[in-house]
Structure formats: structure tokens, C-alpha cells
Short mmCIF file of C-alpha atoms and ligand atoms in Angstrom, two decimals:
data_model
loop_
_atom_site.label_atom_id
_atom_site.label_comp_id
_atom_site.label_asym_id
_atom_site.label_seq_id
_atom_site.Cartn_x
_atom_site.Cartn_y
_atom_site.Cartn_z
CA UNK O 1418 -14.22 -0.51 -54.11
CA UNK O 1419 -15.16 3.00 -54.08
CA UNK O 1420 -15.41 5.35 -51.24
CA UNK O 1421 -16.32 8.90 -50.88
CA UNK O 1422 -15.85 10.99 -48.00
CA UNK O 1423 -18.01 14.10 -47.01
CA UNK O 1424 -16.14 16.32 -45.32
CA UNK O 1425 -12.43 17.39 -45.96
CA UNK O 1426 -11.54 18.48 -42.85
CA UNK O 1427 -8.99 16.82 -40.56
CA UNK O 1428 -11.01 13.82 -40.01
CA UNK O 1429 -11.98 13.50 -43.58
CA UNK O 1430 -8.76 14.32 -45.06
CA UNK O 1431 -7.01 12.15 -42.82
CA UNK O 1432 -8.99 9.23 -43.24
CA UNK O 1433 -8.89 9.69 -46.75
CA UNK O 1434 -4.92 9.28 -46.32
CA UNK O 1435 -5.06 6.23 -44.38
CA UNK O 1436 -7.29 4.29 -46.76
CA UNK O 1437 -5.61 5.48 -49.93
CA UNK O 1438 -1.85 4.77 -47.96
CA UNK O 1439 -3.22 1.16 -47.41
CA UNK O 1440 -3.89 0.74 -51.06
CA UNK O 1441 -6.87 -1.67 -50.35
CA UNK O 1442 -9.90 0.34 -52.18
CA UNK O 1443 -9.24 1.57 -55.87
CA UNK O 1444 -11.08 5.22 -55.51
CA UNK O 1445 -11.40 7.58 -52.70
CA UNK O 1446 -13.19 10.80 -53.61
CA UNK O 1447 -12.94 13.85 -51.25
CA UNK O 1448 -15.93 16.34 -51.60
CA UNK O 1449 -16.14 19.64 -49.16
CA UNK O 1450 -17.98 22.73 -49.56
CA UNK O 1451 -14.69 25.43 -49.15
CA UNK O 1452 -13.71 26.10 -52.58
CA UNK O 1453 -10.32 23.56 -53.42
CA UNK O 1454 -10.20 22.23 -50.44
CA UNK O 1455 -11.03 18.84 -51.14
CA UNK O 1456 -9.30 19.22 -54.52
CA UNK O 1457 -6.09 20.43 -52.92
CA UNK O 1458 -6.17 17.38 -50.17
CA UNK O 1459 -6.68 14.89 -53.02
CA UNK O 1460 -4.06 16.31 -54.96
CA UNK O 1461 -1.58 16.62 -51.42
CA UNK O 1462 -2.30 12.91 -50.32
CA UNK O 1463 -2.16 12.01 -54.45
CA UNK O 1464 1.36 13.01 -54.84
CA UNK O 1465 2.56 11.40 -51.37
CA UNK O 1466 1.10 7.70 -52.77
CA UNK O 1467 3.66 8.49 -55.60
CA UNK O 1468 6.17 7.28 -52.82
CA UNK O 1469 4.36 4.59 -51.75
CA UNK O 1470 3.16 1.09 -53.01
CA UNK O 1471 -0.71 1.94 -53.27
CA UNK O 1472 -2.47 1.98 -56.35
CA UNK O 1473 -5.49 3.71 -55.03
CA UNK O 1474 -6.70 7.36 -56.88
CA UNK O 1475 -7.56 9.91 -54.48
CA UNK O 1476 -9.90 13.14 -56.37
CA UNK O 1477 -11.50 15.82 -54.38
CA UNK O 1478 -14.83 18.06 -55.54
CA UNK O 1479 -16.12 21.30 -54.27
CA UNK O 1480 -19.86 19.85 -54.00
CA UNK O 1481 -19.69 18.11 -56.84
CA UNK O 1482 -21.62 14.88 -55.86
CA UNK O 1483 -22.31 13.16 -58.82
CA UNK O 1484 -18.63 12.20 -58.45
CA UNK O 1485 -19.47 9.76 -55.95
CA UNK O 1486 -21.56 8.02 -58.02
CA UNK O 1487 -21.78 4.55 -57.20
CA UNK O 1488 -20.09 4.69 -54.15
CA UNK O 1489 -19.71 1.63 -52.43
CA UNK O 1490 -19.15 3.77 -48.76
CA UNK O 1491 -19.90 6.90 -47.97
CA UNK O 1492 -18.06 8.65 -45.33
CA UNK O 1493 -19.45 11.62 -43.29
CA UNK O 1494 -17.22 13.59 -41.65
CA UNK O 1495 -18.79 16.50 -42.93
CA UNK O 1496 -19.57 19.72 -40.25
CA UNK O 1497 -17.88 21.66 -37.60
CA UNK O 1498 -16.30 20.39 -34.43
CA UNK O 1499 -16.50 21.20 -30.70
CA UNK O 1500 -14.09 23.82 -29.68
CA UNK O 1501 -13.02 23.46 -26.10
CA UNK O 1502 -14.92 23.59 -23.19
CA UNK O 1503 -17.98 22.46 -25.64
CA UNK O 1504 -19.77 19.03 -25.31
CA UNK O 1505 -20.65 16.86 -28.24
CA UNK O 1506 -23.99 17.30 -27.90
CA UNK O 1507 -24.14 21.39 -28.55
CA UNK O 1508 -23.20 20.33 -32.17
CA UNK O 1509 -26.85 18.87 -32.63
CA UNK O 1510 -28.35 21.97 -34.37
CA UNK O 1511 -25.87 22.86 -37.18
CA UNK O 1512 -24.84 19.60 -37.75
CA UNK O 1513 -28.27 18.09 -38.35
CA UNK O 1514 -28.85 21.26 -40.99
CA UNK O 1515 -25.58 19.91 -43.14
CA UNK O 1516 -26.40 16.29 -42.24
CA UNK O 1517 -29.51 16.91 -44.36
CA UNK O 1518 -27.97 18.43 -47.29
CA UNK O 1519 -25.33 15.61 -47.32
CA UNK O 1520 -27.66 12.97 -47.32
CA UNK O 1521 -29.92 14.58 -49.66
CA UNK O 1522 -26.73 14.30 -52.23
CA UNK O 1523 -25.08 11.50 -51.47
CA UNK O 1524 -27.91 9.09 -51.44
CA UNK O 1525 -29.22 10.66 -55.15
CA UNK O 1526 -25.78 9.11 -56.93
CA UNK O 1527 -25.11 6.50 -55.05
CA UNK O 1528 -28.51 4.83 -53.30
CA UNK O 1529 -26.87 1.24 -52.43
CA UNK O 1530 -23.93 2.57 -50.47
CA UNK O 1531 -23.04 1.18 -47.11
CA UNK O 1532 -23.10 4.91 -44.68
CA UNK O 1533 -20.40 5.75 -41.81
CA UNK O 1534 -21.06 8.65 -39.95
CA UNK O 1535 -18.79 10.65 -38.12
CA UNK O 1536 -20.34 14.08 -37.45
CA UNK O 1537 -21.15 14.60 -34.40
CA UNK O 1538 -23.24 14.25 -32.18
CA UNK O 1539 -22.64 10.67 -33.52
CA UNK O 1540 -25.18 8.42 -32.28
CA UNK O 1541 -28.09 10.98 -33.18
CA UNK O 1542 -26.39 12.04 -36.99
CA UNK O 1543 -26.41 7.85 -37.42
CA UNK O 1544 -29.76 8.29 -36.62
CA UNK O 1545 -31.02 10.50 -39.27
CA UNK O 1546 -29.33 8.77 -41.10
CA UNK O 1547 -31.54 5.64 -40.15
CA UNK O 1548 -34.65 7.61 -40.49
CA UNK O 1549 -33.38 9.12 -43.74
CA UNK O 1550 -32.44 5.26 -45.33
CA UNK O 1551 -35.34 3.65 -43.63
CA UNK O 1552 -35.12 1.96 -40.40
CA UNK O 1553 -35.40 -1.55 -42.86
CA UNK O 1554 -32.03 -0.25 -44.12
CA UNK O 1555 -30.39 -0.19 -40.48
CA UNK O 1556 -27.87 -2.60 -41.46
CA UNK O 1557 -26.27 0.20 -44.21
CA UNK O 1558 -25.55 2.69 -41.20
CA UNK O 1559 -22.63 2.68 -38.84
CA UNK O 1560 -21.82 5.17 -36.85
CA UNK O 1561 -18.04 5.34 -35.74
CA UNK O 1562 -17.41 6.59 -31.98
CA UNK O 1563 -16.99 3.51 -30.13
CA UNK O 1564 -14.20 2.21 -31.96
CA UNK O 1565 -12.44 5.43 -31.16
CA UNK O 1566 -13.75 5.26 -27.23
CA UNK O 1567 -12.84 1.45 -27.13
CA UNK O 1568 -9.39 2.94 -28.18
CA UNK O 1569 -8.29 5.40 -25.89
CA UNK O 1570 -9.78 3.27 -23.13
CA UNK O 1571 -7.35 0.50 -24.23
CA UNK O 1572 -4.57 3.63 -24.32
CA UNK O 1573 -4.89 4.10 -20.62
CA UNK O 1574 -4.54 1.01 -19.97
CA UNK O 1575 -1.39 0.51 -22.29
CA UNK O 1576 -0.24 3.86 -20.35
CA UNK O 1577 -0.85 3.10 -17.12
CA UNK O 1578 0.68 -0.54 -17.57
CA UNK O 1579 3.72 0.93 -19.15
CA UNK O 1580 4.16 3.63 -16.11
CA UNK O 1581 3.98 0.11 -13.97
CA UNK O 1582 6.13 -2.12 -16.03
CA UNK O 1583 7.65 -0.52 -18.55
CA UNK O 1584 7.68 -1.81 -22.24
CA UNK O 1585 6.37 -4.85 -22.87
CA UNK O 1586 3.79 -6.75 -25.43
CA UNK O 1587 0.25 -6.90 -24.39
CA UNK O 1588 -2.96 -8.52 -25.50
CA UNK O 1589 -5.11 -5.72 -24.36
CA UNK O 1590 -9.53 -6.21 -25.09
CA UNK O 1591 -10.92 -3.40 -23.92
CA UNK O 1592 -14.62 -2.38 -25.17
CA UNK O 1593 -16.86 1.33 -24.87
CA UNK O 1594 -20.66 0.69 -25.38
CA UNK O 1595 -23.30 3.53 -25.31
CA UNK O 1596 -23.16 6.83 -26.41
CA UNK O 1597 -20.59 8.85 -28.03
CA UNK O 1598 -20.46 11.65 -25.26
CA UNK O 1599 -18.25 12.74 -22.16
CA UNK O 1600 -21.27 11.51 -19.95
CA UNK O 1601 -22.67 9.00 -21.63
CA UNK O 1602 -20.31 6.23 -22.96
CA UNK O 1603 -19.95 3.03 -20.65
CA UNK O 1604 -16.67 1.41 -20.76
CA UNK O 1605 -16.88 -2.34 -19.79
CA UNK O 1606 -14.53 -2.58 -17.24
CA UNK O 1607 -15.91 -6.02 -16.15
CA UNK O 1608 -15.25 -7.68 -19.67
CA UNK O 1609 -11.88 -5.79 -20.21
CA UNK O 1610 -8.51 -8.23 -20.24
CA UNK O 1611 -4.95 -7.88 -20.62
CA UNK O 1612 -3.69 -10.74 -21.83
CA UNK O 1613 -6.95 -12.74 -21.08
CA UNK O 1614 -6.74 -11.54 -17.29
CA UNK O 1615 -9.46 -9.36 -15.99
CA UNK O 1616 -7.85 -5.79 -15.03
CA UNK O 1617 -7.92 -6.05 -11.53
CA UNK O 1618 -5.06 -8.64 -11.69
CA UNK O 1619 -2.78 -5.40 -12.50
CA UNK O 1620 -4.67 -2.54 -11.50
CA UNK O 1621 -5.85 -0.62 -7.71
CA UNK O 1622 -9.48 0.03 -8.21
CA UNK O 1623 -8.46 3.68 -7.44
CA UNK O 1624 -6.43 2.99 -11.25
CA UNK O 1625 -9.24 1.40 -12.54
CA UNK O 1626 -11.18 4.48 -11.94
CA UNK O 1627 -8.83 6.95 -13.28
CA UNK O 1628 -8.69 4.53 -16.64
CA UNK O 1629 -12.58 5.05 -17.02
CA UNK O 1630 -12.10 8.69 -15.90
CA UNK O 1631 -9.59 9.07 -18.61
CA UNK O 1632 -11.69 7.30 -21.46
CA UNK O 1633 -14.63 9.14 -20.99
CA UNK O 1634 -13.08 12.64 -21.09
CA UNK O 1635 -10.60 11.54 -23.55
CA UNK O 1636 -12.05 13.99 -26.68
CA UNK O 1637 -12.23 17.02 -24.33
CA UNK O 1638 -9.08 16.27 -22.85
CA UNK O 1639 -7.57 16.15 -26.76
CA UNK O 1640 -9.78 19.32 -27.60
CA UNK O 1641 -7.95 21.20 -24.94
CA UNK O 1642 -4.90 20.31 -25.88
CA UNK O 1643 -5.45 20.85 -29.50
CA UNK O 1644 -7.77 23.61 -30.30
CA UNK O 1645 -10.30 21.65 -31.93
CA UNK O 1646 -10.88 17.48 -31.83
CA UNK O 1647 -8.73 15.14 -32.30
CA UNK O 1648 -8.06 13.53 -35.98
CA UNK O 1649 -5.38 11.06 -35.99
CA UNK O 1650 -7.49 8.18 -33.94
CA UNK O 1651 -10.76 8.94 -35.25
CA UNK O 1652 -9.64 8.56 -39.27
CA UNK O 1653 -7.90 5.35 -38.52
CA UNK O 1654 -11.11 4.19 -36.81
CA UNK O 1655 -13.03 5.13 -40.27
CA UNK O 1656 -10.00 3.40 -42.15
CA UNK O 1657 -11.01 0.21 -39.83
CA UNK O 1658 -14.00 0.29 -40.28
CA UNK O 1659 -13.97 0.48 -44.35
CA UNK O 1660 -11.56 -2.18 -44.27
CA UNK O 1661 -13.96 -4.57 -42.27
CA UNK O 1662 -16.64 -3.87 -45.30
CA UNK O 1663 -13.94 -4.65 -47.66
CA UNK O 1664 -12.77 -7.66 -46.42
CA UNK O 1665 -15.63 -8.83 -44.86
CA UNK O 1666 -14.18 -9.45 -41.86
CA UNK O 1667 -17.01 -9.80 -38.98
CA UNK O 1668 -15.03 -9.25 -36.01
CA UNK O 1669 -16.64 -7.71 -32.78
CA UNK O 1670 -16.47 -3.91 -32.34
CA UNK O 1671 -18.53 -1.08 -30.78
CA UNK O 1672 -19.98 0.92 -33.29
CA UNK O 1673 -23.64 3.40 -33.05
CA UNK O 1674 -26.23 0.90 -34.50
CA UNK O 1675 -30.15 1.31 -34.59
CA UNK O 1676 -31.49 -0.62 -31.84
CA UNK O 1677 -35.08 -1.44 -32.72
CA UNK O 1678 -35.63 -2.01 -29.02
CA UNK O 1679 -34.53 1.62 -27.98
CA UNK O 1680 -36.08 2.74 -31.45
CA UNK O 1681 -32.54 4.71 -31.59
CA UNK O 1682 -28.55 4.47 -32.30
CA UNK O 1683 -25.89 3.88 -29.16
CA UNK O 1684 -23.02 2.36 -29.11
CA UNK O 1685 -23.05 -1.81 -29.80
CA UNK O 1686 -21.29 -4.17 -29.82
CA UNK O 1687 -21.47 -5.57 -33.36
CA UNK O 1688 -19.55 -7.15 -36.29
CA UNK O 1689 -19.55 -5.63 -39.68
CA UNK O 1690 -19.19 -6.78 -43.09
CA UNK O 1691 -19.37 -6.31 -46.57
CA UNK O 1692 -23.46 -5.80 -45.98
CA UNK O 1693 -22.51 -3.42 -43.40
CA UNK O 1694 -23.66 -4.37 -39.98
CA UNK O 1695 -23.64 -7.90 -39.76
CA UNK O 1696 -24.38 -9.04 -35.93
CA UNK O 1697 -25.26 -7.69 -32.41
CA UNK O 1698 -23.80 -9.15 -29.72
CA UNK O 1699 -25.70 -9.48 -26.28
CA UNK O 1700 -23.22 -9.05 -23.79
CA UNK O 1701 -23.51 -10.11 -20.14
CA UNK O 1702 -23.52 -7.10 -18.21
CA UNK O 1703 -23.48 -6.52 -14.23
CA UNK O 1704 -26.58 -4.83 -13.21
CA UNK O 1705 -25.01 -1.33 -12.46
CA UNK O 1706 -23.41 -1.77 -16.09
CA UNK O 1707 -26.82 -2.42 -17.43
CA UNK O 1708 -28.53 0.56 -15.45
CA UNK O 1709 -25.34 3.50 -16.95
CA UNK O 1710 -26.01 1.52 -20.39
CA UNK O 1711 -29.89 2.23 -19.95
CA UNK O 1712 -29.23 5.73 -18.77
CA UNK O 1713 -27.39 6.49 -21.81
CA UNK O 1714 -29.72 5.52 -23.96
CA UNK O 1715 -32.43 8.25 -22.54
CA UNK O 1716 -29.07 10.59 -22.76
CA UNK O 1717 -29.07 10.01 -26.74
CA UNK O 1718 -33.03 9.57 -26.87
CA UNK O 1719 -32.49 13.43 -24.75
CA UNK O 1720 -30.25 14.72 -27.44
CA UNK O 1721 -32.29 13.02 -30.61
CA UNK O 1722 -35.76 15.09 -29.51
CA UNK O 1723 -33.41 18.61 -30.08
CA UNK O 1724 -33.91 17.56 -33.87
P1 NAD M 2381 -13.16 20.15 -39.64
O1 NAD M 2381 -13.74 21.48 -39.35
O2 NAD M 2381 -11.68 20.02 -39.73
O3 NAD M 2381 -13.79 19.57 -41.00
C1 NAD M 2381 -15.15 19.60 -41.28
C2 NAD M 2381 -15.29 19.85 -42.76
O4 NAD M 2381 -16.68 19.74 -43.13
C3 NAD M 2381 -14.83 21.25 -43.19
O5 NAD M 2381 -13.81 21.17 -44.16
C4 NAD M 2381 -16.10 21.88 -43.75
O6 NAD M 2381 -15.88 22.77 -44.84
C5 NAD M 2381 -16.89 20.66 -44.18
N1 NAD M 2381 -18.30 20.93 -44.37
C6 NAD M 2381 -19.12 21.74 -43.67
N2 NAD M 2381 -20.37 21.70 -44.19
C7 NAD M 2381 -20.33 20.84 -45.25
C8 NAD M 2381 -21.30 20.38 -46.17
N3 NAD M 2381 -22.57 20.80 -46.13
N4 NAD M 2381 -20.91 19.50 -47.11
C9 NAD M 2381 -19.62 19.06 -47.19
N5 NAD M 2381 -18.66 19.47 -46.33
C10 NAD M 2381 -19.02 20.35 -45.37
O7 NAD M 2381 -13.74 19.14 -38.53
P2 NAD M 2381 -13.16 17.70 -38.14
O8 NAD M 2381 -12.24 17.82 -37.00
O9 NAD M 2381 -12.73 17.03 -39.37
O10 NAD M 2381 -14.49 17.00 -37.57
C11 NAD M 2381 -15.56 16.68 -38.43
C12 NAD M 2381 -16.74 16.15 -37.65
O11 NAD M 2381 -16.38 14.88 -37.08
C13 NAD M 2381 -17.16 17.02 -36.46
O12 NAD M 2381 -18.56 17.02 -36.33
C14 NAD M 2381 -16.51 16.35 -35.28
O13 NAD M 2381 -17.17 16.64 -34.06
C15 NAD M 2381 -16.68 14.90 -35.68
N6 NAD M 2381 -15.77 13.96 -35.02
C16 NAD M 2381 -16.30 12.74 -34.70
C17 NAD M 2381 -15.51 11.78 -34.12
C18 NAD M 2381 -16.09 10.44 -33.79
O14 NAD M 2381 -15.44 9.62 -33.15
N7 NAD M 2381 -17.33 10.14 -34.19
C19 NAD M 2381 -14.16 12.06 -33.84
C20 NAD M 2381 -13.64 13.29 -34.20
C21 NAD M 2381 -14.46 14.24 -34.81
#
């Protein structure tokens, strides 16, 4: 398997570690647009598999896109990031202009490749990616954000049961539908267990609350902290994601799909395969779940008319 990665930037460069580390594709090429950059990463994470058991051959290219050819999944991490204090969403304008130009070169080399995007504003970037595939192709475009959401929610509540009862092992399913924004992402409290029991068995609703709180302004929260967003999480939600193509492995997540129904991408929850996205699943939702899930869909419909 071969998988390319627009976009050598923390995200891009880290994901491309964690694939290449876990030795399961044979080819990762880097490609960003700073001179060396994506040749230096390649040639960094390169020399640190020398240590390691993985096989896998890591080059990078300063815009060189005809090595991605034949790409079986392209990456897009590609773009700038929110500084802090920004939302998401302001990202819309210059990320849609490189979008563009990555699409334009990816999809000339390697026309059959399976797409994850990144960038964000994620759900409307997974979009034009849609519209630039064709809306028959939906299936070939996953957008990673909820995997990351679904994540930190299931951190707070690892945190929050570990200020309670210390260490322990826990079976924690916890799931973020809807958009990929501060406002907009809906984390399904109702359907979230630990160890098969529903959260209020171990949680105030006061704690509840902060958990959600938590989740939803978990990238700002990192931004602060960090300068710029967060890396670590989101490349090993890309590396989880290629590895469910690879192995085929069809097991539920949230990812940004196109919902023909909306006639736009928001967070789903699906499985995916080696064909990409390879089921939706209809969830039961509460009626004020449904109506914040509806009223993040106009959120992303709001942010999709800026292009
Ligand atoms: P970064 O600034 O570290 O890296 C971005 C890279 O993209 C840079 O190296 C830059 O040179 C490159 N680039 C810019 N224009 C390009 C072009 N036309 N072609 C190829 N490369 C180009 O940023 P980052 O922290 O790695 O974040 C990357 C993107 O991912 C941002 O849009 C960020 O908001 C988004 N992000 C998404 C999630 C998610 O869960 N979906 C999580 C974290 C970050």
C-alpha cells in the first residue's frame, strides 16, 4: 500500500511517523511546498525506522506530485492552522485556495485513491473534496475530526474517572457526531458507556457537563496551551484511519461523510474499509440530540456557502 501525505507540517509529519513506525503500508511519501521540508522529515523519520522493525520507505518532495503516483491514500493535511483565540471556521478562505491546488495534483497521478482530509475547516474541505471527486465518489472521501473529538471526549472521561478512582482498566465507548467545530460537534452522551454502563452510573450530571464542556473546547483549549493545534492525537487518528483501509476492518467510528440527505459532510457515524467508507449507521438519538445534530448541520451548511 501506498500513501502520500499533503502537508508536512506537524500533523502531516507526524502521521507520516506513525504509519511508517507501524510498518503496515510499504511507501509513505511526504510532499510540502517549503523547500526540504518534506525531504528533511522523510529523511528524519527514515533514519529513526533504522531502529525499528518496519520495513516501510518514507520520501518527501517539494511539490513534486507525480511522486504519488498511484497512491492508494491520499492524506491532506496540507494548510495553515488556527492560532489561538481563532475558531476553525476562520480557516475557510485560505484553506479552500490550497485545497484546490492539492486536489488539482493529487487527483492527476493518482485518480483511484481513497482521500482523508484533515485541513480544516474539516467537514467543508471533505466537501470540496466531494464536489471535486463527484458526489457518486462519496465513498473515496473521509474526513478525520470525529475520531479525534470521539477521543478527547473519551479522555475526560478516563480523567475524570481516574481523579475519582484512581488507576484502573476501563472499557470506555464514547462517540462525537456533527461538525468538527468548538460549537458545533455533538457528543453522545446518551450512548456513551464505561464498561457497558451508561455514564451516569459514575458521573454527577454537573461532571457530565464539564466532560462535554471539555470535549467540545478541547482543540482551543490545546491551541492555547500550545501555540498552534494540537498534532499528536490528530496523526494517530489519520494512522487509524489508514489502517482501517488497509485491513479492511469495518468497525464503527465518527468520521465527516457526504450525507446525500443534508447534500453536505458532518460528522457520522460510519465504518470504513478498503473501499473507503463502507456503512452509515442510524443511531437512535433523544430528540434534543437530534435537534444540536440538526443545528450543526446548518452550522457546516453556514460555513460551506463562505466558499
Ligand atoms: P502546519 O502549519 O504545521 O503544517 C501545514 C503544512 O502545510 C505546512 O508545512 C505548509 O507548508 C503546508 N502547505 C501549505 N500550503 C500547501 C500546499 N499548497 N501544498 C502542500 N503543502 C502546503 O499545520 P498543522 O498543525 O500540521 O495542521 C494542518 C492542518 O490540519 C490545519 O488546517 C489544521 O487546522 C488541521 N488540523 C485538523 C485536525 C482535525 O482533526 N481534522 C486536527 C489538527 C489540525
Amino acid at each position: 500500500m501506498k500513501v502520500s501525505i499533503i502537508g508536512a507540517g506537524n500533523v502531516g509529519a507526524t502521521a507520516a511517523m506513525k504509519i511508517a513506525a507501524d510498518g503496515f503500508v510499504n511507501e509513505v511519501v511526504l510532499l510540502d511546498v517549503k523547500e526540504g521540508v518534506a525531504e528533511g522529515k522523510a529523511m528524519d523519520i527514515m533514519q529513526s525506522l533504522m531502529m525499528t522493525d518496519s520495513n516501510t520507505i518514507v520520501i518527501g518532495t517539494t511539490g513534486d506530485y507525480s511522486k504519488t503516483a498511484n497512491s492508494d491514500v491520499i492524506v491532506i493535511t496540507s494548510g495553515v492552522p488556527r492560532k489561538p483565540g481563532m475558531t476553525r471556521e476562520e480557516l475557510v478562505g485560505v484553506n479552500s485556495k490550497v485545497m484546490t491546488m492539492v486536489l488539482d495534483g493529487a487527483t492527476k497521478y493518482s485518480p483511484d485513491a481513497i482521500f482523508v482530509v484533515v485541513s480544516n475547516p474539516m467537514d467543508t474541505m471533505t466537501m470540496m473534496a466531494v464536489n471535486y471527486l463527484g458526489k457518486e465518489n462519496w465513498r473515496k472521501v473521509i474526513g478525520m475530526g470525529g475520531m479525534l473529538d470521539s477521543a478527547r471526549f473519551e479522555y475526560n472521561i478516563r480523567m475524570k474517572l481516574y481523579a475519582h478512582y484512581g488507576l484502573g482498566k476501563y472499557d470506555i465507548v464514547a462517540k462525537v457526531i456533527g461538525g468538527h467545530g468548538d460549537t458545533t460537534m455533538v457528543p453522545l452522551v446518551e450512548n456513551a458507556t464505561v464498561n457497558g454502563k451508561p455514564l451516569t452510573s459514575f458521573f454527577t450530571d454537573e461532571e457530565i457537563a464539564d466532560i462535554v464542556e471539555k470535549t467540545m473546547k478541547g482543540g482551543a483549549i490545546l491551541t492555547k496551551m500550545l501555540g498552534t493545534s494540537a498534532w499528536e492525537a490528530p496523526a494517530q487518528g489519520i494512522c487509524e484511519t489508514v489502517k482501517m483501509i488497509a485491513f479492511d476492518e469495518n468497525i464503527p467510528v465518527a468520521s465527516s461523510v457526504y450525507r446525500e440527505e443534508y447534500d453536505l459532510c458532518i460528522g457520522t457515524v460510519v465504518t470504513i474499509g478498503k473501499d473507503g467508507i463502507e456503512g452509515i449507521f442510524t443511531m437512535k438519538l433523544s430528540d434534543e440530540t437530534k435537534n444540536k445534530y440538526n443545528a450543526s448541520v446548518e452550522a457546516v451548511r453556514n460555513v460551506n456557502s463562505a466558499l
